[in-house]
XYZ file of C-alpha atoms in Angstrom:
395
model
C 192.138 60.395 138.371
C 189.193 62.980 137.623
C 186.302 62.704 139.965
C 183.124 64.002 138.438
C 182.005 67.237 139.718
C 179.294 67.792 142.151
C 176.011 69.925 141.904
C 178.123 73.233 141.849
C 180.169 72.050 138.992
C 176.924 71.310 136.555
C 176.810 73.161 132.991
C 176.039 76.698 133.577
C 172.684 78.237 131.878
C 172.612 79.584 128.538
C 172.992 83.023 129.748
C 176.038 82.385 131.360
C 177.668 80.720 128.342
C 177.673 83.892 126.177
C 180.919 85.235 127.087
C 184.225 83.507 126.851
C 185.988 83.093 130.285
C 189.204 82.533 129.182
C 192.137 80.471 127.507
C 193.242 77.580 129.286
C 196.312 75.308 128.281
C 195.915 71.807 129.830
C 199.038 69.649 129.570
C 198.870 65.754 130.595
C 200.014 62.521 128.983
C 196.916 60.880 130.187
C 194.345 61.408 127.434
C 191.493 60.421 129.446
C 192.126 63.222 131.911
C 192.782 66.011 128.888
C 189.148 64.559 127.632
C 187.352 65.098 130.871
C 189.097 68.454 131.483
C 188.567 69.781 128.119
C 184.751 68.601 127.875
C 184.163 70.034 131.379
C 185.697 73.650 130.956
C 184.009 74.027 127.592
C 180.676 73.455 129.170
C 181.660 76.470 131.460
C 182.722 78.352 128.173
C 186.423 78.108 128.347
C 188.539 78.158 125.291
C 190.644 74.903 126.031
C 193.868 73.670 124.292
C 195.046 70.109 125.252
C 198.713 68.685 124.786
C 200.086 65.321 125.815
C 203.519 66.226 124.828
C 205.443 68.782 126.832
C 207.617 69.796 124.158
C 204.806 70.522 121.941
C 203.230 72.881 124.583
C 206.065 74.970 124.040
C 205.160 75.281 120.321
C 201.488 76.162 121.061
C 202.527 79.110 123.071
C 204.491 80.665 120.277
C 201.101 80.756 118.559
C 198.604 81.853 121.305
C 198.948 83.027 124.640
C 196.676 81.386 127.222
C 195.420 83.038 130.180
C 196.304 80.080 132.464
C 198.252 76.813 132.148
C 197.306 73.606 133.868
C 200.162 71.224 133.868
C 200.862 67.485 135.070
C 204.082 67.231 136.859
C 205.027 63.511 136.123
C 205.557 63.043 132.364
C 207.991 61.134 130.246
C 210.956 63.339 129.103
C 210.452 66.754 129.735
C 208.358 66.701 133.099
C 206.209 69.538 134.367
C 208.805 71.308 136.619
C 211.088 71.480 133.728
C 208.593 73.149 131.572
C 207.290 75.598 134.283
C 210.779 76.610 134.396
C 211.306 77.168 130.671
C 207.881 79.451 130.567
C 208.726 81.124 133.767
C 212.069 82.278 131.854
C 210.254 83.769 129.100
C 209.493 87.348 129.466
C 206.400 86.751 127.443
C 205.102 83.846 129.257
C 206.196 84.458 132.772
C 203.137 86.066 134.209
C 200.922 83.504 132.777
C 199.129 81.830 136.147
C 200.739 78.065 136.338
C 198.986 75.514 138.177
C 200.481 72.095 138.496
C 198.247 68.746 138.503
C 199.863 65.836 139.988
C 199.510 62.477 141.793
C 202.290 63.611 144.148
C 200.158 64.493 147.323
C 202.517 64.148 150.148
C 203.197 67.432 152.117
C 206.530 67.535 151.197
C 206.091 67.154 147.140
C 203.271 70.063 147.408
C 205.709 71.944 149.301
C 208.353 71.367 146.817
C 205.876 72.508 143.861
C 204.893 75.562 145.679
C 208.417 76.367 146.162
C 209.168 76.228 142.486
C 206.980 79.586 142.111
C 203.553 77.873 140.699
C 200.308 79.646 141.571
C 198.509 76.438 142.809
C 198.627 72.884 143.133
C 196.021 70.266 142.360
C 196.380 66.783 143.288
C 195.156 63.569 141.671
C 192.255 62.653 142.181
C 190.469 65.793 141.882
C 187.073 67.140 141.628
C 186.295 69.164 138.530
C 184.471 71.797 140.515
C 187.471 72.255 142.681
C 189.624 72.669 139.504
C 186.883 75.323 138.402
C 187.362 77.325 141.715
C 191.107 77.458 141.294
C 190.793 78.642 137.852
C 188.338 81.084 138.431
C 190.684 82.587 141.460
C 193.834 82.596 139.488
C 192.064 84.330 136.527
C 190.623 87.020 138.624
C 193.929 87.778 140.479
C 195.471 87.771 137.167
C 193.073 90.234 135.682
C 193.227 92.305 138.648
C 196.767 92.457 138.351
C 196.829 93.319 134.704
C 194.136 95.953 134.901
C 196.249 97.798 137.976
C 199.929 97.597 135.665
C 197.670 99.110 132.772
C 196.600 102.025 134.958
C 200.044 102.570 136.303
C 201.399 102.292 132.747
C 198.743 104.533 131.519
C 199.379 107.285 134.132
C 203.222 106.959 133.496
C 202.736 107.087 130.010
C 200.619 110.390 130.559
C 203.480 112.117 132.743
C 206.113 111.538 130.040
C 203.809 112.701 127.342
C 203.025 115.870 129.173
C 206.880 116.409 130.461
C 208.600 115.796 126.897
C 205.744 117.828 124.944
C 206.503 120.949 127.151
C 210.303 120.277 127.597
C 210.853 119.902 123.767
C 208.179 123.026 122.707
C 209.486 125.479 124.935
C 213.099 125.826 123.973
C 212.327 125.033 120.308
C 209.850 128.183 120.497
C 212.665 130.416 121.665
C 215.371 128.968 119.283
C 213.115 129.117 116.108
C 211.479 132.465 117.161
C 214.549 134.107 118.241
C 216.685 133.160 115.006
C 213.560 134.443 113.197
C 213.510 137.714 114.637
C 217.291 138.144 114.325
C 217.340 137.328 110.954
C 214.664 140.172 110.521
C 216.751 142.547 112.622
C 220.191 141.987 110.460
C 218.219 142.907 107.680
C 216.848 146.126 109.160
C 219.581 149.489 108.968
C 217.796 150.757 111.881
C 217.730 147.486 113.942
C 221.545 147.025 113.141
C 222.410 150.048 115.243
C 220.602 148.680 118.558
C 222.951 145.698 119.555
C 221.134 145.129 122.765
C 217.903 143.738 121.116
C 220.262 141.592 119.056
C 222.402 140.477 122.064
C 219.000 139.587 123.957
C 217.617 137.425 120.738
C 221.222 135.497 120.772
C 220.762 134.873 124.673
C 217.403 133.562 124.154
C 218.348 131.259 121.223
C 221.508 129.884 123.386
C 219.247 129.345 126.252
C 216.881 127.346 124.181
C 219.685 125.382 122.618
C 221.147 124.498 126.195
C 218.149 123.393 127.396
C 217.551 121.005 124.442
C 221.454 120.036 124.968
C 220.376 119.154 128.694
C 217.502 117.197 127.552
C 219.360 114.984 124.796
C 221.973 114.637 127.483
C 219.624 113.149 130.137
C 218.171 110.793 127.541
C 221.547 109.711 126.537
C 222.383 108.879 130.652
C 218.581 107.278 130.698
C 219.510 104.776 127.617
C 222.911 103.934 129.187
C 221.043 103.083 132.355
C 218.360 101.310 130.919
C 220.464 99.038 128.555
C 222.971 98.105 131.129
C 225.646 100.287 129.485
C 226.283 102.311 132.628
C 226.913 99.395 135.006
C 229.367 97.941 132.390
C 231.042 101.400 132.213
C 231.248 101.751 136.096
C 232.822 98.154 136.315
C 235.412 98.932 133.548
C 236.484 102.666 134.169
C 236.231 103.354 137.899
C 239.169 104.737 139.269
C 240.771 106.505 142.160
C 239.956 110.125 142.331
C 239.823 113.023 144.765
C 236.457 114.009 145.758
C 237.482 117.791 145.695
C 238.237 117.384 141.849
C 234.964 115.749 141.138
C 233.205 118.571 142.647
C 235.204 121.416 140.973
C 234.599 119.625 137.791
C 230.893 119.486 138.328
C 230.810 123.089 139.341
C 232.600 124.269 136.351
C 230.399 121.899 134.101
C 227.282 123.198 135.532
C 227.642 126.917 136.208
C 227.489 128.390 132.730
C 223.987 127.183 132.504
C 222.905 128.310 135.893
C 220.976 131.470 136.396
C 222.873 134.622 136.197
C 224.173 135.725 139.206
C 224.219 132.347 140.872
C 226.946 131.761 143.276
C 228.471 128.251 144.253
C 230.596 128.046 147.449
C 233.101 125.714 147.842
C 236.318 125.547 149.818
C 238.994 122.770 149.077
C 240.446 121.612 152.421
C 244.184 121.080 152.971
C 244.006 117.205 152.258
C 242.081 115.544 149.430
C 239.837 112.604 150.218
C 240.204 109.845 147.609
C 237.353 107.407 146.635
C 236.977 104.779 143.907
C 234.287 105.710 141.368
C 233.690 106.078 137.676
C 234.374 110.233 137.484
C 232.051 110.819 134.282
C 228.920 109.200 136.145
C 229.774 111.121 139.634
C 230.339 114.584 137.680
C 226.749 113.830 135.817
C 225.279 113.016 139.338
C 226.596 116.219 140.945
C 225.578 118.347 137.934
C 222.134 116.948 138.031
C 221.787 118.009 141.962
C 223.448 121.384 141.321
C 221.164 121.959 138.502
C 218.229 121.243 140.769
C 219.505 123.415 143.310
C 219.808 126.439 140.982
C 216.330 125.843 139.696
C 214.449 125.801 143.211
C 216.963 128.107 145.268
C 216.558 132.153 145.476
C 219.831 133.818 143.833
C 220.175 135.761 147.065
C 221.290 132.477 148.868
C 224.375 130.932 147.604
C 224.587 127.148 147.149
C 226.852 125.900 149.802
C 228.995 122.621 149.136
C 230.609 120.896 152.048
C 233.172 118.050 152.693
C 233.079 116.349 155.772
C 235.161 112.880 156.952
C 232.842 110.460 159.131
C 235.245 107.508 160.002
C 236.427 105.734 156.862
C 233.823 107.834 154.846
C 233.698 110.964 153.202
C 230.264 113.103 153.031
C 229.578 115.673 150.561
C 226.829 118.340 151.109
C 225.100 120.356 148.786
C 223.235 122.996 150.901
C 220.274 125.179 149.174
C 217.362 127.283 150.092
C 214.707 125.935 147.938
C 211.140 124.786 148.850
C 212.347 120.939 149.727
C 210.146 118.042 149.625
C 208.468 115.512 152.020
C 209.556 111.900 152.083
C 206.612 110.991 149.978
C 207.564 113.676 147.346
C 211.190 112.455 147.521
C 210.373 108.819 146.773
C 208.054 110.077 143.874
C 210.861 112.654 142.277
C 213.653 109.916 142.345
C 211.361 107.956 139.772
C 211.904 108.540 136.110
C 210.096 111.214 134.264
C 208.292 112.770 137.545
C 208.119 116.185 138.788
C 206.551 117.703 141.738
C 203.886 120.439 141.438
C 204.897 121.133 137.753
C 201.423 122.100 137.014
C 201.908 125.118 139.666
C 205.210 126.205 138.866
C 207.247 126.516 135.660
C 210.110 123.604 135.730
C 212.969 122.781 133.242
C 213.780 119.275 132.625
C 211.879 116.132 131.705
C 211.945 114.774 135.540
C 214.835 112.630 134.906
C 217.413 114.507 137.179
C 216.938 112.985 140.592
C 216.423 109.573 139.135
C 219.648 109.746 137.030
C 221.600 111.173 140.147
C 220.231 108.564 142.767
C 221.286 105.749 140.079
C 224.627 106.802 139.796
C 225.609 107.476 143.269
C 224.110 104.013 144.136
C 226.129 102.533 141.282
C 229.196 103.983 142.301
C 228.784 102.222 145.653
C 227.793 105.379 147.407
C 224.536 106.562 149.508
C 222.593 109.271 148.855
C 220.079 111.171 151.362
C 217.721 114.262 150.839
C 217.064 116.257 153.957
C 214.305 119.289 154.586
C 215.779 121.080 157.448
C 213.636 123.698 159.390
C 212.834 127.167 158.395
C 215.643 129.420 159.007
C 215.409 133.098 160.617
C 214.027 134.313 157.767
C 211.370 131.915 157.605
C 212.873 129.987 154.466
C 213.233 126.170 154.123
C 216.538 124.639 153.947
C 217.137 121.546 151.933
C 220.213 119.424 151.971
C 221.520 116.703 149.621
C 224.349 114.177 151.242
C 226.271 112.086 149.303
C 228.526 109.424 151.346
C 231.551 107.295 149.925
C 233.942 104.879 151.534
C 237.274 106.630 151.524
C 240.283 104.260 149.816
C 243.238 103.990 152.215
C 245.786 106.715 152.149
C 248.997 105.926 149.802
């Protein structure tokens, strides 16, 4: 069943044996195969665990996670396919490279094995140096994937920490410093006669508190999305509602937190447009989009909201004069905890707004598009967000 290795598969030199090459779990009901594979791989400095009973291999995985699994298919009781399915269903083990080892060498059998999602397929009889090449290749690929994931995770972690450290610190400084100064002024009889200074401090405290409140609200939305609670709420709570009502509620909810002097223009048409959504989620999505428009659009240009019917659908457009984004920047900005050019300009928020808005729109069976329009006559960029939903039949 196991052919002796060729000269390429000879034991490595002492200098090559110093470093552990990885942990291999071998599962086969044939004891002679286990012995041959274990002795060969150990000479190449792999740490090898052999198991003849498939059920015992599950217990082995609970105590030690291997770097690669080699498993026979045809075994009594639980065969290799069943074991492979059980391992791939476990989130802690599903990324372990899995190689089938079997006497089923016909092309349909091999195709069936690969269709199950195994990483490779060795047919008996096999040469040990062939198995060694497969192991090295799979471990190299697995290490590359792990390193790539680690780099992405580290980068994401830094983005989150940078965003949150700034976003928590800035409003807390305003709240703490403002309240401390206000306390001093209340006890100072001279300052008590200057209500304008006190009002400025109160405004600063309120602004910081509102910013923290928005951050907490975003994190609650994120928790609901990640836990699946948002999807459950949508399926239970969606109802028939007029688009016009959603927009008006979103404006009413958002405007107190917008910059002083901000104007939002929206005119309700003569006939309402009804859609089937969860109103709380859609109001939150619109709030996030309006907050973004307020942040990046000059005060001298009102934010324009328009409705248009497009066949059996209704389109909501939010138009502003912000800097806009390229397609690449938009794709990036719709991910959690990401912001464009934060190091160049002050931005409030933790980088969750567009991601939350996009998720809620998709969940409510709508579509969202971001368009950076050409510069207007004044040379300023125009930016538009469009949401589209299917209209309900008229009653």
